[in-house]
Short mmCIF file of C-alpha atoms in Angstrom, two decimals:
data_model
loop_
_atom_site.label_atom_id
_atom_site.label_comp_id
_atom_site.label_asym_id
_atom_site.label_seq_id
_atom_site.Cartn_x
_atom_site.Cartn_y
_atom_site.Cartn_z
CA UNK A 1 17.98 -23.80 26.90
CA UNK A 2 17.71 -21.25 24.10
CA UNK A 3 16.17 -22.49 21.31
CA UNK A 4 17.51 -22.32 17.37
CA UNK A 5 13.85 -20.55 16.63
CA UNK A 6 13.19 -18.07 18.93
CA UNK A 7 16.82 -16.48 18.38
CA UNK A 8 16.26 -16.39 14.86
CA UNK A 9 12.91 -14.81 15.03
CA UNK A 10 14.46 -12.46 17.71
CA UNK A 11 17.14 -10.92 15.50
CA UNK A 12 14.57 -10.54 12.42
CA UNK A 13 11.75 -8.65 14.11
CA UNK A 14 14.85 -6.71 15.94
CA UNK A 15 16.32 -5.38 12.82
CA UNK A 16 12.65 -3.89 11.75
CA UNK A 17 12.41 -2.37 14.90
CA UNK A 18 15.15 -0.14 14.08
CA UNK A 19 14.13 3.51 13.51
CA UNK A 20 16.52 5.09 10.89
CA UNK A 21 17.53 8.13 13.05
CA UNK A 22 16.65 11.40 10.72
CA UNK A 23 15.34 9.31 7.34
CA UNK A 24 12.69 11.85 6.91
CA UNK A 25 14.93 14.67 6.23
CA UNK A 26 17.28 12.71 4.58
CA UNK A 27 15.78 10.18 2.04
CA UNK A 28 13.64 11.09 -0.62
CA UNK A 29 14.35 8.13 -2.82
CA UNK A 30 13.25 4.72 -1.90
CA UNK A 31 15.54 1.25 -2.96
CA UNK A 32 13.11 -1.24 -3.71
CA UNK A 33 14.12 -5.01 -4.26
CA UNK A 34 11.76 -6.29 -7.36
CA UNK A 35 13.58 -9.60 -7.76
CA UNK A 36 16.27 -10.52 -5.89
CA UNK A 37 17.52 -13.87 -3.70
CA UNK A 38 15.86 -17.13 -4.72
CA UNK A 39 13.77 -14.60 -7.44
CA UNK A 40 17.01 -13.26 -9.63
CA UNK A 41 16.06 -13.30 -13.22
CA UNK A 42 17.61 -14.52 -16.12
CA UNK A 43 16.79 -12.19 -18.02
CA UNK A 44 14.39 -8.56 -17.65
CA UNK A 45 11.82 -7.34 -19.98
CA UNK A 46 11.89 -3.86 -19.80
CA UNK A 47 9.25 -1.61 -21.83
CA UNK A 48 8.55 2.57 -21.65
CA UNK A 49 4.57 2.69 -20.99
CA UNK A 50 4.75 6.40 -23.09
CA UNK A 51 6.82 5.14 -25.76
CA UNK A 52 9.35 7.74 -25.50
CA UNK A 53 12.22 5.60 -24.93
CA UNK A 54 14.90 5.49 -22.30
CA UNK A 55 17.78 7.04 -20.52
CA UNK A 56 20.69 4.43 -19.28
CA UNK A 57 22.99 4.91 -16.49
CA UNK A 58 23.70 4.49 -13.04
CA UNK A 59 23.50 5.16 -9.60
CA UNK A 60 26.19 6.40 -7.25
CA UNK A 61 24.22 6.16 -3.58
CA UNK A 62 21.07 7.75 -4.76
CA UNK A 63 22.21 9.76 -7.61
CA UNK A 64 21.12 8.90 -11.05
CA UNK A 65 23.96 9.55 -13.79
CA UNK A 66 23.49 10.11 -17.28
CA UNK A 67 25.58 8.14 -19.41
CA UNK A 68 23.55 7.35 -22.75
CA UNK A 69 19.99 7.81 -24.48
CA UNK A 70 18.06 4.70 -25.92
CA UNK A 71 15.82 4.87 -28.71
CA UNK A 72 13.94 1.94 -28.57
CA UNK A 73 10.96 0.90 -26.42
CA UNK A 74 10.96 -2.52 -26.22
CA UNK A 75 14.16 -4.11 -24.28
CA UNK A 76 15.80 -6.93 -23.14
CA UNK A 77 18.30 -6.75 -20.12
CA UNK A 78 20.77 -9.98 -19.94
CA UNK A 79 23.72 -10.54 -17.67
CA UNK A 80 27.06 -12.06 -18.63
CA UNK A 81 28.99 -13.09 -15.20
CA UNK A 82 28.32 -9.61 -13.77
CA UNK A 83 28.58 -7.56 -16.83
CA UNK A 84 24.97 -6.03 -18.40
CA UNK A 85 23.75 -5.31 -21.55
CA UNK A 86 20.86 -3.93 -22.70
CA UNK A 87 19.51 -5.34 -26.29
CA UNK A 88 16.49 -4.34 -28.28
CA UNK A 89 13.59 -6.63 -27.66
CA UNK A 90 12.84 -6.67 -31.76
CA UNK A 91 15.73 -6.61 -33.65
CA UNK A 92 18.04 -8.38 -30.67
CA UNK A 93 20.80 -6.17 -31.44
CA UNK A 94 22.58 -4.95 -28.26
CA UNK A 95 22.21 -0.68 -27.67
CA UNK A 96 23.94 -0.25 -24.57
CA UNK A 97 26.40 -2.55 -22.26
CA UNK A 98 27.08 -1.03 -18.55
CA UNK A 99 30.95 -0.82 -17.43
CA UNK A 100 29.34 0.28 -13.70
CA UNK A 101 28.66 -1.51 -10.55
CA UNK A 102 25.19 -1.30 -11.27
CA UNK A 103 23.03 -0.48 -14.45
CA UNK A 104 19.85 1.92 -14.23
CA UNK A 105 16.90 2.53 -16.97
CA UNK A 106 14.97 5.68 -16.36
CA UNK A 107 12.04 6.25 -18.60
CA UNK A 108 12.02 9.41 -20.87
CA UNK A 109 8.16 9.23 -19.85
CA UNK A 110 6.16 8.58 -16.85
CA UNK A 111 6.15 5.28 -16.24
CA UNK A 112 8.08 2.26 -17.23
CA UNK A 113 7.26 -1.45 -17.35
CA UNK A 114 9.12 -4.20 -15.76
CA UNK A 115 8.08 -8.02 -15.79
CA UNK A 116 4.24 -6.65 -16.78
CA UNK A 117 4.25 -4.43 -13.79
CA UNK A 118 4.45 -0.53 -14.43
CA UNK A 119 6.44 2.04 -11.82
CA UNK A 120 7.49 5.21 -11.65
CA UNK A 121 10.50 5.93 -11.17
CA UNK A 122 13.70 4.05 -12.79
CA UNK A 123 14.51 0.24 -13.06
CA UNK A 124 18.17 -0.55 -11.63
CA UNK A 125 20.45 -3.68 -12.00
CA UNK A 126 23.04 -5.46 -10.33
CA UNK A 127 24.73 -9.04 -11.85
CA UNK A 128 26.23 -11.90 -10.58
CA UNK A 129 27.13 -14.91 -11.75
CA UNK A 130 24.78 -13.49 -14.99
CA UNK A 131 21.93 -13.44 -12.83
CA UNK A 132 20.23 -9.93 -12.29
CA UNK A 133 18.90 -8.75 -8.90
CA UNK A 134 16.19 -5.61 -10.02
CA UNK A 135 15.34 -2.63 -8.40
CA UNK A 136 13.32 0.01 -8.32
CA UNK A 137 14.45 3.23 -7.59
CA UNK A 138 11.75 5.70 -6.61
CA UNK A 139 10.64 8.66 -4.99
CA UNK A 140 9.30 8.24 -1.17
CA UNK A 141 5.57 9.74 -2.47
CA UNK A 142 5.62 7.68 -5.53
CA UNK A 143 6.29 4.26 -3.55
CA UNK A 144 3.54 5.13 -1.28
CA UNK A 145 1.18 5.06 -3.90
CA UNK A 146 2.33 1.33 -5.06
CA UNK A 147 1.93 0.21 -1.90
CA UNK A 148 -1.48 2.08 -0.36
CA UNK A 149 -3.56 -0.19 -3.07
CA UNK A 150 -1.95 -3.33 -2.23
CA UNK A 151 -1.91 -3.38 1.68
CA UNK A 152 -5.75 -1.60 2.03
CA UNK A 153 -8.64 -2.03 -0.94
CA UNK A 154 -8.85 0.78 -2.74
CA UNK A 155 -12.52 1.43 -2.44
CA UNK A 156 -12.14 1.96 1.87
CA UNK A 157 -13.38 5.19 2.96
CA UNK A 158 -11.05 7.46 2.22
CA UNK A 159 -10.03 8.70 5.97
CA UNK A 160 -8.92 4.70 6.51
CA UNK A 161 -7.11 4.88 3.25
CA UNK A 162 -5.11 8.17 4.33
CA UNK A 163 -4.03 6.79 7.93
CA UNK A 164 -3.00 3.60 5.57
CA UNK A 165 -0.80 6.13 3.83
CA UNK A 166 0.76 7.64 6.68
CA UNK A 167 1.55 3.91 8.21
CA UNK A 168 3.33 3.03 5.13
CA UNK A 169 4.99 6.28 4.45
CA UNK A 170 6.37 6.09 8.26
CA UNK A 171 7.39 2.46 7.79
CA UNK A 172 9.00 3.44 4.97
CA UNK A 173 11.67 6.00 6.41
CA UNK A 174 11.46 3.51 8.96
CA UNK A 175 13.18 0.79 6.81
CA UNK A 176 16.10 2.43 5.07
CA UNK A 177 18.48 0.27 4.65
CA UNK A 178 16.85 -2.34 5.91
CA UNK A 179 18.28 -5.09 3.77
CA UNK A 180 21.03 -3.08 2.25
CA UNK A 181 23.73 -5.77 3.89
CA UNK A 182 22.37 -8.49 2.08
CA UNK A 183 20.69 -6.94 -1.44
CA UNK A 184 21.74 -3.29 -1.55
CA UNK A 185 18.31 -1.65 -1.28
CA UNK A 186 16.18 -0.03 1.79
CA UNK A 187 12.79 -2.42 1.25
CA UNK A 188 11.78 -5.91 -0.44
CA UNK A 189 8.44 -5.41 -2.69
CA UNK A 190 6.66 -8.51 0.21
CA UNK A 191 5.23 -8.82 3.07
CA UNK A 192 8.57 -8.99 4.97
CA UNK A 193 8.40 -5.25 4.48
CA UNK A 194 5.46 -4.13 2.59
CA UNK A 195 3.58 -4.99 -0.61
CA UNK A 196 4.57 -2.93 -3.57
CA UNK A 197 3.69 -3.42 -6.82
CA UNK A 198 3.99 -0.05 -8.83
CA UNK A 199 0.82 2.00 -9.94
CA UNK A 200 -1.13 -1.27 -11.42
CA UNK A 201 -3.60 -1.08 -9.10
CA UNK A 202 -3.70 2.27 -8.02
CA UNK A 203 -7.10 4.39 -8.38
CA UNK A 204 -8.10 7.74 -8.54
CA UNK A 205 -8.97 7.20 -4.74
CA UNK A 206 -5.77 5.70 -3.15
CA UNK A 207 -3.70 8.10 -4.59
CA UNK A 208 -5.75 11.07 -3.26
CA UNK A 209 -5.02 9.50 -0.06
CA UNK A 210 -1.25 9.74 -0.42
CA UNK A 211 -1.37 13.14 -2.02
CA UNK A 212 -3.85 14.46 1.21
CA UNK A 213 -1.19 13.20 3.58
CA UNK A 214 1.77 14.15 1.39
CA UNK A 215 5.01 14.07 3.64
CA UNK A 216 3.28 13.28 6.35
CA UNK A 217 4.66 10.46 8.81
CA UNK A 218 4.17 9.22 12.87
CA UNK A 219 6.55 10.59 15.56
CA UNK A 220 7.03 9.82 19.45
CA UNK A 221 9.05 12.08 21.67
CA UNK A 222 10.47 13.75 18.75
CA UNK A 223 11.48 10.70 16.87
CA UNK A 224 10.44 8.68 13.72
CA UNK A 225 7.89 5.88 14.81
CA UNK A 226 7.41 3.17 12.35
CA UNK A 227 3.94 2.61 11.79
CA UNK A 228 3.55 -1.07 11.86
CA UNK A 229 -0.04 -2.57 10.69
CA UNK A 230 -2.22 -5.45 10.46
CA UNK A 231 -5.18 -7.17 8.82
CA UNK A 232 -7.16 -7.16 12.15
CA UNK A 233 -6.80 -8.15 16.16
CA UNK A 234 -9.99 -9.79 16.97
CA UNK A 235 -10.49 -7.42 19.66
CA UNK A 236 -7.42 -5.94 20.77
CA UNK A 237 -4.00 -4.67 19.80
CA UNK A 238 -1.09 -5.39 21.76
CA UNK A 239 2.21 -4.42 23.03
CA UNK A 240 5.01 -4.70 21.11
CA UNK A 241 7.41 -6.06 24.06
CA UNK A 242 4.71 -9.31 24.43
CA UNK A 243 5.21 -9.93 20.70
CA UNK A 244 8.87 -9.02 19.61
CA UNK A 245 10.34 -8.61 23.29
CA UNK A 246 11.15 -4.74 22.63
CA UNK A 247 9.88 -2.30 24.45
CA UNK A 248 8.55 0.42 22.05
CA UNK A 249 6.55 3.80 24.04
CA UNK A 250 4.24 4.47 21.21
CA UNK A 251 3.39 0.42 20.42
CA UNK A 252 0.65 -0.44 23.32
CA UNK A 253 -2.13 -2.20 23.49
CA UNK A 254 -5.31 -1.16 23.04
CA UNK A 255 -9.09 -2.74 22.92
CA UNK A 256 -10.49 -2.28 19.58
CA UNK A 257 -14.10 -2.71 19.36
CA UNK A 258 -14.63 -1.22 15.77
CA UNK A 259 -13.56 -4.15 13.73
CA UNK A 260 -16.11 -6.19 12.01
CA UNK A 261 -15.07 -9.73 12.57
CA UNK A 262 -17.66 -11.61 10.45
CA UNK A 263 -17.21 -9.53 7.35
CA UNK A 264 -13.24 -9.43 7.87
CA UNK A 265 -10.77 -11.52 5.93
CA UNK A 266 -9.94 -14.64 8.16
CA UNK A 267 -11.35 -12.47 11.04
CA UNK A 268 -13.00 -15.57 12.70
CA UNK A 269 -10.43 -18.80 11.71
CA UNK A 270 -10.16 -22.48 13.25
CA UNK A 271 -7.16 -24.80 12.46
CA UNK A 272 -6.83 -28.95 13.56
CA UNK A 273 -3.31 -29.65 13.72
CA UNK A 274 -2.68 -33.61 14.90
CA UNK A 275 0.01 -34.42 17.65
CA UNK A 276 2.11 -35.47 14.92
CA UNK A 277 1.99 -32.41 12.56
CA UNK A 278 2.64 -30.22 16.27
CA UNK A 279 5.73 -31.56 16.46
CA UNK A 280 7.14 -31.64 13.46
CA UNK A 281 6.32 -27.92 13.48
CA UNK A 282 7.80 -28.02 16.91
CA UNK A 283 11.38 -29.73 15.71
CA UNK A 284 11.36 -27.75 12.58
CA UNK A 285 11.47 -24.95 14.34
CA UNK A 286 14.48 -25.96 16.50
CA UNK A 287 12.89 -27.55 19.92
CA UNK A 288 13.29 -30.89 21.17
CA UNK A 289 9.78 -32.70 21.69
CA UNK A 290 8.56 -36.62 21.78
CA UNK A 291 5.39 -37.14 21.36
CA UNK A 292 3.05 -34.84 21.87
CA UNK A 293 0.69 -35.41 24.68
CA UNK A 294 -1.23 -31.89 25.67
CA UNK A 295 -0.64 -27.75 24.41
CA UNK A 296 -2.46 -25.34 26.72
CA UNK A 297 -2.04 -21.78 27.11
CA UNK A 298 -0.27 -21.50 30.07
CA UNK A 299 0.34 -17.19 30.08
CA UNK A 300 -2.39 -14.27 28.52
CA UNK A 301 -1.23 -10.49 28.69
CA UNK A 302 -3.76 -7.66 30.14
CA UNK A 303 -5.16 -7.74 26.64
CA UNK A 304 -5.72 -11.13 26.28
CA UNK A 305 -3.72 -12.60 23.54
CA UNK A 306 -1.81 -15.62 24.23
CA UNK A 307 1.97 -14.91 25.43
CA UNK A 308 3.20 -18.19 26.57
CA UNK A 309 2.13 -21.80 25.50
CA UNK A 310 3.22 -25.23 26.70
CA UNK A 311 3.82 -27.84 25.10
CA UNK A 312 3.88 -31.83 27.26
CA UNK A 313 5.56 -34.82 25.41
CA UNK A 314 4.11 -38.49 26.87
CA UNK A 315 7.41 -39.00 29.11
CA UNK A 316 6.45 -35.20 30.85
CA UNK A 317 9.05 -33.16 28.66
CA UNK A 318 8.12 -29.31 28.14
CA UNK A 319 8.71 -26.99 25.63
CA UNK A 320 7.67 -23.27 26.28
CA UNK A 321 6.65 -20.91 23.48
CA UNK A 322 6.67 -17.37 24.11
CA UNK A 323 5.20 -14.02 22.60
CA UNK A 324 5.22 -13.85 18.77
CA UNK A 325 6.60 -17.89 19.00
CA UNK A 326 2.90 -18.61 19.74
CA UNK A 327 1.40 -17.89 16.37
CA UNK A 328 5.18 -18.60 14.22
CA UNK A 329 5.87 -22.03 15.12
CA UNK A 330 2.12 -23.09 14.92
CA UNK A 331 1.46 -20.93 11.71
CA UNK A 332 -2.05 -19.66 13.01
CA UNK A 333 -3.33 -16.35 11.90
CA UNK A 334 -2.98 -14.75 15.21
CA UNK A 335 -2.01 -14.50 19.13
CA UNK A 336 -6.03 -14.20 19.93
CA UNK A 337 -6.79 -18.08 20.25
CA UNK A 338 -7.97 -20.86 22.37
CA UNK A 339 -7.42 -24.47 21.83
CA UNK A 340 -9.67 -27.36 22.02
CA UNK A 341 -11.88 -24.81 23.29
CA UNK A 342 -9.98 -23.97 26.29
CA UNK A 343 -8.90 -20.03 26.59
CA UNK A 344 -6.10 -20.71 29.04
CA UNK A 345 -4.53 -19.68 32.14
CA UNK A 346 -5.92 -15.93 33.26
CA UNK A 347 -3.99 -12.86 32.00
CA UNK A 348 -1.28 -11.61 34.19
CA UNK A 349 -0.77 -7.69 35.21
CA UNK A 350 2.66 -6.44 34.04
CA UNK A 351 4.51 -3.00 33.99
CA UNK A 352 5.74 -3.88 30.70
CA UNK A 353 1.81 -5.04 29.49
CA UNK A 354 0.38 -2.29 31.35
CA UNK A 355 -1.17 0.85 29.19
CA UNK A 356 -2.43 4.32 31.34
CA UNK A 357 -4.79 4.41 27.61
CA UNK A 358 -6.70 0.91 28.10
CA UNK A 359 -8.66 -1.43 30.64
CA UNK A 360 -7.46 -4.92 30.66
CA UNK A 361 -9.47 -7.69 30.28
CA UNK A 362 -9.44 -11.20 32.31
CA UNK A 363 -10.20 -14.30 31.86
CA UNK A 364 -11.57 -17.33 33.55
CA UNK A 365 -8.86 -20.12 34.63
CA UNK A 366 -10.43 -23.36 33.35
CA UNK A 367 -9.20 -26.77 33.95
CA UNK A 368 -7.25 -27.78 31.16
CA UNK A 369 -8.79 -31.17 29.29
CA UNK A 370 -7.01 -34.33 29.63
CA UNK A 371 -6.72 -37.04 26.91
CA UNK A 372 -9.86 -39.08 26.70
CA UNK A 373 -8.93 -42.81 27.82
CA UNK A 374 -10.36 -45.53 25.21
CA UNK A 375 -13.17 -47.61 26.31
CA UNK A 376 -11.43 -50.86 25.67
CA UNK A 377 -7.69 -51.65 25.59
CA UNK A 378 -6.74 -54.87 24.62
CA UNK A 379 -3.02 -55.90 25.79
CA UNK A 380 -0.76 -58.51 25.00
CA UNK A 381 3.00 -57.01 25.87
CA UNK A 382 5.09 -54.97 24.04
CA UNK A 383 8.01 -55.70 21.87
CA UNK A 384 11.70 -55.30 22.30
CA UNK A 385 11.52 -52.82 19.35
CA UNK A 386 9.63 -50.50 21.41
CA UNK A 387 5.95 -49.93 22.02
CA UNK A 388 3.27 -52.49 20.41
CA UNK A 389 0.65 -50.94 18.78
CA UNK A 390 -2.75 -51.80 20.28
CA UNK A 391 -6.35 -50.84 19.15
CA UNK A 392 -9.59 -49.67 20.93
CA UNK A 393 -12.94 -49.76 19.76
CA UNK A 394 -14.42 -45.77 20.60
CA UNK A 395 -17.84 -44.29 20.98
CA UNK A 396 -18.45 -44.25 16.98
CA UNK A 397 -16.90 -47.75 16.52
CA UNK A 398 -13.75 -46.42 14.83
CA UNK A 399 -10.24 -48.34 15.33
CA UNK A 400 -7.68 -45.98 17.53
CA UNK A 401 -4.27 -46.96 17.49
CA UNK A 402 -2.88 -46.62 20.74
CA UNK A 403 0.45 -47.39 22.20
CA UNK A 404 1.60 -48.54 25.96
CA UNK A 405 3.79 -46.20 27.52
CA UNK A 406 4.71 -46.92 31.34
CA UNK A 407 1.19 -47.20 33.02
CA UNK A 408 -0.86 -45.03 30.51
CA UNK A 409 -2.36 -45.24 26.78
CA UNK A 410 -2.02 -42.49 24.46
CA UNK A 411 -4.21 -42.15 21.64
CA UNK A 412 -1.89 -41.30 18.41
CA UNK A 413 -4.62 -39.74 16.23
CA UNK A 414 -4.99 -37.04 19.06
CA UNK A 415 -5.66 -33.76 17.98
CA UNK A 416 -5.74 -29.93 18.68
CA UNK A 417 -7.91 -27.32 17.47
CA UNK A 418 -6.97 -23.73 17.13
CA UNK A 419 -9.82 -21.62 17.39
CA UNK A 420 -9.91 -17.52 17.19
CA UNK A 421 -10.27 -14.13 15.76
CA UNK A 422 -7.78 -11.37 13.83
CA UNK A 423 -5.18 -11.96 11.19
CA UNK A 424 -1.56 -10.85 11.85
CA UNK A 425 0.60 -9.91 14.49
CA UNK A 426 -1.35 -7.64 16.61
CA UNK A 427 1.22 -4.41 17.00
CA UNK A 428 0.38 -0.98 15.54
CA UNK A 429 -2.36 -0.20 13.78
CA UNK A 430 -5.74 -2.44 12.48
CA UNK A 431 -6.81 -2.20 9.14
CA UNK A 432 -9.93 -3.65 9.56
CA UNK A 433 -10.34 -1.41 12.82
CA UNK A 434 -9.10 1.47 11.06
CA UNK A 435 -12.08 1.02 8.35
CA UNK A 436 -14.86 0.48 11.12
CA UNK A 437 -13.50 3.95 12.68
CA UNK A 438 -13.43 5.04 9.56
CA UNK A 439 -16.80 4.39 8.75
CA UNK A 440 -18.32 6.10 12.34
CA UNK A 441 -16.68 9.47 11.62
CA UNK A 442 -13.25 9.48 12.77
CA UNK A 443 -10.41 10.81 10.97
CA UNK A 444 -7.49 9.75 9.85
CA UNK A 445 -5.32 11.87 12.65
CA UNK A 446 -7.99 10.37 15.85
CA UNK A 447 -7.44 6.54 14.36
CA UNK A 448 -3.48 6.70 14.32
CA UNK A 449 -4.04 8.32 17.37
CA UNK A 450 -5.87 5.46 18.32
CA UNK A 451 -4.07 2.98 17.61
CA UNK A 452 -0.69 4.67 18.45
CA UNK A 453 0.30 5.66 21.74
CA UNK A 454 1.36 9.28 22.76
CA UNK A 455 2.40 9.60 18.45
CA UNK A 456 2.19 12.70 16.84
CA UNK A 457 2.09 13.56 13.17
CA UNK A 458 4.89 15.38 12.00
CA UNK A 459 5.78 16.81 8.08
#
């Protein structure tokens, strides 16, 4: 049966996946949500970080117009149902109310300031209900640079920091429109798309990066490619079809031996999750399941990340988790795991998996472990209500509850442990393996090439 989850999940990573056919040419300003949703503010502190005051307009598509200069360089931006006004931070006096469908503040300087953050570029509003939804309207080279600092540190060497760029830049013209439906801009300022906070944090370094690849983005067979990346893969990338179910030419796998693991964020991880806290995971994320008995890895691709897991309930019930499912619904940091030290079922050869670039790698079919039986069981029935709880005494002299079901005991305390390498989902390109290239003389063009199959990069 088709489960509530992995249709969800489906349609999400499906809607990313969506080139916008001939963005490049067409987009030069990006529409970035700043607070919007479940973050709408009450009200916006606005400030101009050159103290030349402000412009206020609007936007009609991606058109600033003019309609009044501002003075002042402190403000305060309310909503009244879904009517603006713009007041002046000191005195309170109102300088400027908007009669348009949306309300924009461009700086008559470089920079402005919104919430303590500083952009380029101008601040936009829309109101509702007097809450404001804020944007940040911004040119395509500007928004690269608030987001280069925030997705790779700063201080990587600089050929790591420019295939960064070209990633985000592609992503980017990638994502037009993205949430537009919903919010009525191209990209959120998180993780959903990519983090993007404005020049805060930008150095001297990042943005030489941008400017070096200026214009610059990934293409396969003559079309945009989105260049998706990751923290690290723990020793190899993988293709997109065994992690979103889309096929996608220029997102194979590929071993990657030039990450360093030990020195990576969460590059080596281990998580216990209990039989109890499986399932609730399991049911929250719309399956079926009693209680939880044994998980083993029952599918590996060519590359050796997990693609299928299952899941056995104490009266033999199965539920199957598939590609990206396998690290969601568990909320481990990647698809490279074993559990309870057991790597799982051996990986199996594919035309979808398979990749004229890379070797596969296999691995040994091990028994899987079965539930240790307690050393004493002391019975006396069970109760109309259901199972009676009994108790063992174990090696270490510890009380286990147990509970009689049919001919066998279960422990309920049982537990599973998680235990592997890489952060993230494993498609595109690895920032961690992008710095280790990086840092043995590759440039930035031989690690996209690397990590991107058959792409090249077009301006």
């Amino acid at each position: 049966m088709k489960r509530i989850f992995t249709a969800f999940l489906t349609v999400m990573l499906c809607a990313g996946l969506i080139p916008y056919a001939g963005a490049s040419e067409a987009v030069g300003t990006m529409r970035v949500g700043l607070h919007y949703g479940n973050g709408v503010l009450n009200e916006a502190s606005i400030s101009n970080a050159d103290g030349a005051g402000f412009t206020a307009g609007c936007y009609d598509g991606r058109n600033f117009v003019s309609r009044t200069t501002i003075s002042g360089t402190r403000l305060r931006v309310t909503a009244s149902g879904s009517t603006i006004t713009v007041s002046d931070a000191g005195t309170g006096a109102a300088v400027y109310t908007g009669t348009d469908s949306n309300l924009a503040l461009r700086p008559n300087g470089e920079q402005i300031v919104c919430q303590e953050h500083n952009y380029k570029g101008d601040i936009v509003f829309t109101a509702s209900g007097g809450q404001l939804t804020v944007m940040n309207y911004v040119s395509l080279e500007d928004y690269v640079r608030g987001v280069l600092p925030y997705e790779m540190t700063p201080s990587w060497p600089t050929e790591a920091l420019k295939a960064q760029a070209v990633c985000a830049r592609s992503y980017a013209l990638s994502s037009v429109n993205k949430h537009q439906s919903r919010y009525g801009f191209d990209v959120c300022d998180g993780t959903d798309c990519q983090v993007y906070q404005g020049t805060t944090r930008a150095t001297s370094q990042s943005d030489s990066a941008v400017q070096a690849t200026e214009g610059e983005y990934l293409v396969h067979n003559g079309k945009l490619a989105a260049g998706y990346f990751f923290s690290s893969d723990g020793g190899a990338t993988e293709d997109a079809v065994n992690v979103w179910g889309n096929e996608i030419g220029y997102l194979k796998g590929v071993p990657d031996p030039y990450e360093d693991l030990d020195n990576a964020a969460n590059g080596r991880w281990s998580k216990t999750l209990t039989a109890s806290e499986v399932a609730e995971k399991l049911r929250s994320a719309g399956y079926s399941i009693g209680t939880v008995k044994n998980i083993s890895i029952t599918k590996r691709t060519p590359m050796d990340n997990v693609n299928e897991v299952t899941i056995t309930d104490t009266a033999g019930s199965k539920v199957v988790l598939k590609r990206q499912a396998c690290r969601a619904v568990f909320n481990v940091n990647s698809i490279r795991y074993s559990i309870n030290g057991d790597s799982g079922a051996a990986p199996e050869k594919s035309e979808s998996s398979s990749n004229s670039n890379t070797s596969a790698t296999s691995n040994t079919t091990e028994t899987q472990p079965q539930p240790q039986q307690p050393s004493t069981v002391y019975i006396s029935g069970t109760s109309a209500l259901g199972p009676a709880p009994r108790f063992s005494v174990g090696a270490l002299g510890a009380l286990n509850p147990l509970y009689y079901i049919g001919a066998s005991y279960f422990a309920t305390t049982t537990s599973f442990t998680f235990t592997g390498t890489g952060w993230g989902h494993n498609v595109g390109m690895s920032q961690y393996g992008a710095k280790g290239m990086a840092e043995q003389g590759f440039n930035y063009r031989e690690i996209l090439s690397y990590y991107f199959t058959d792409i090249e990069i077009s301006k």
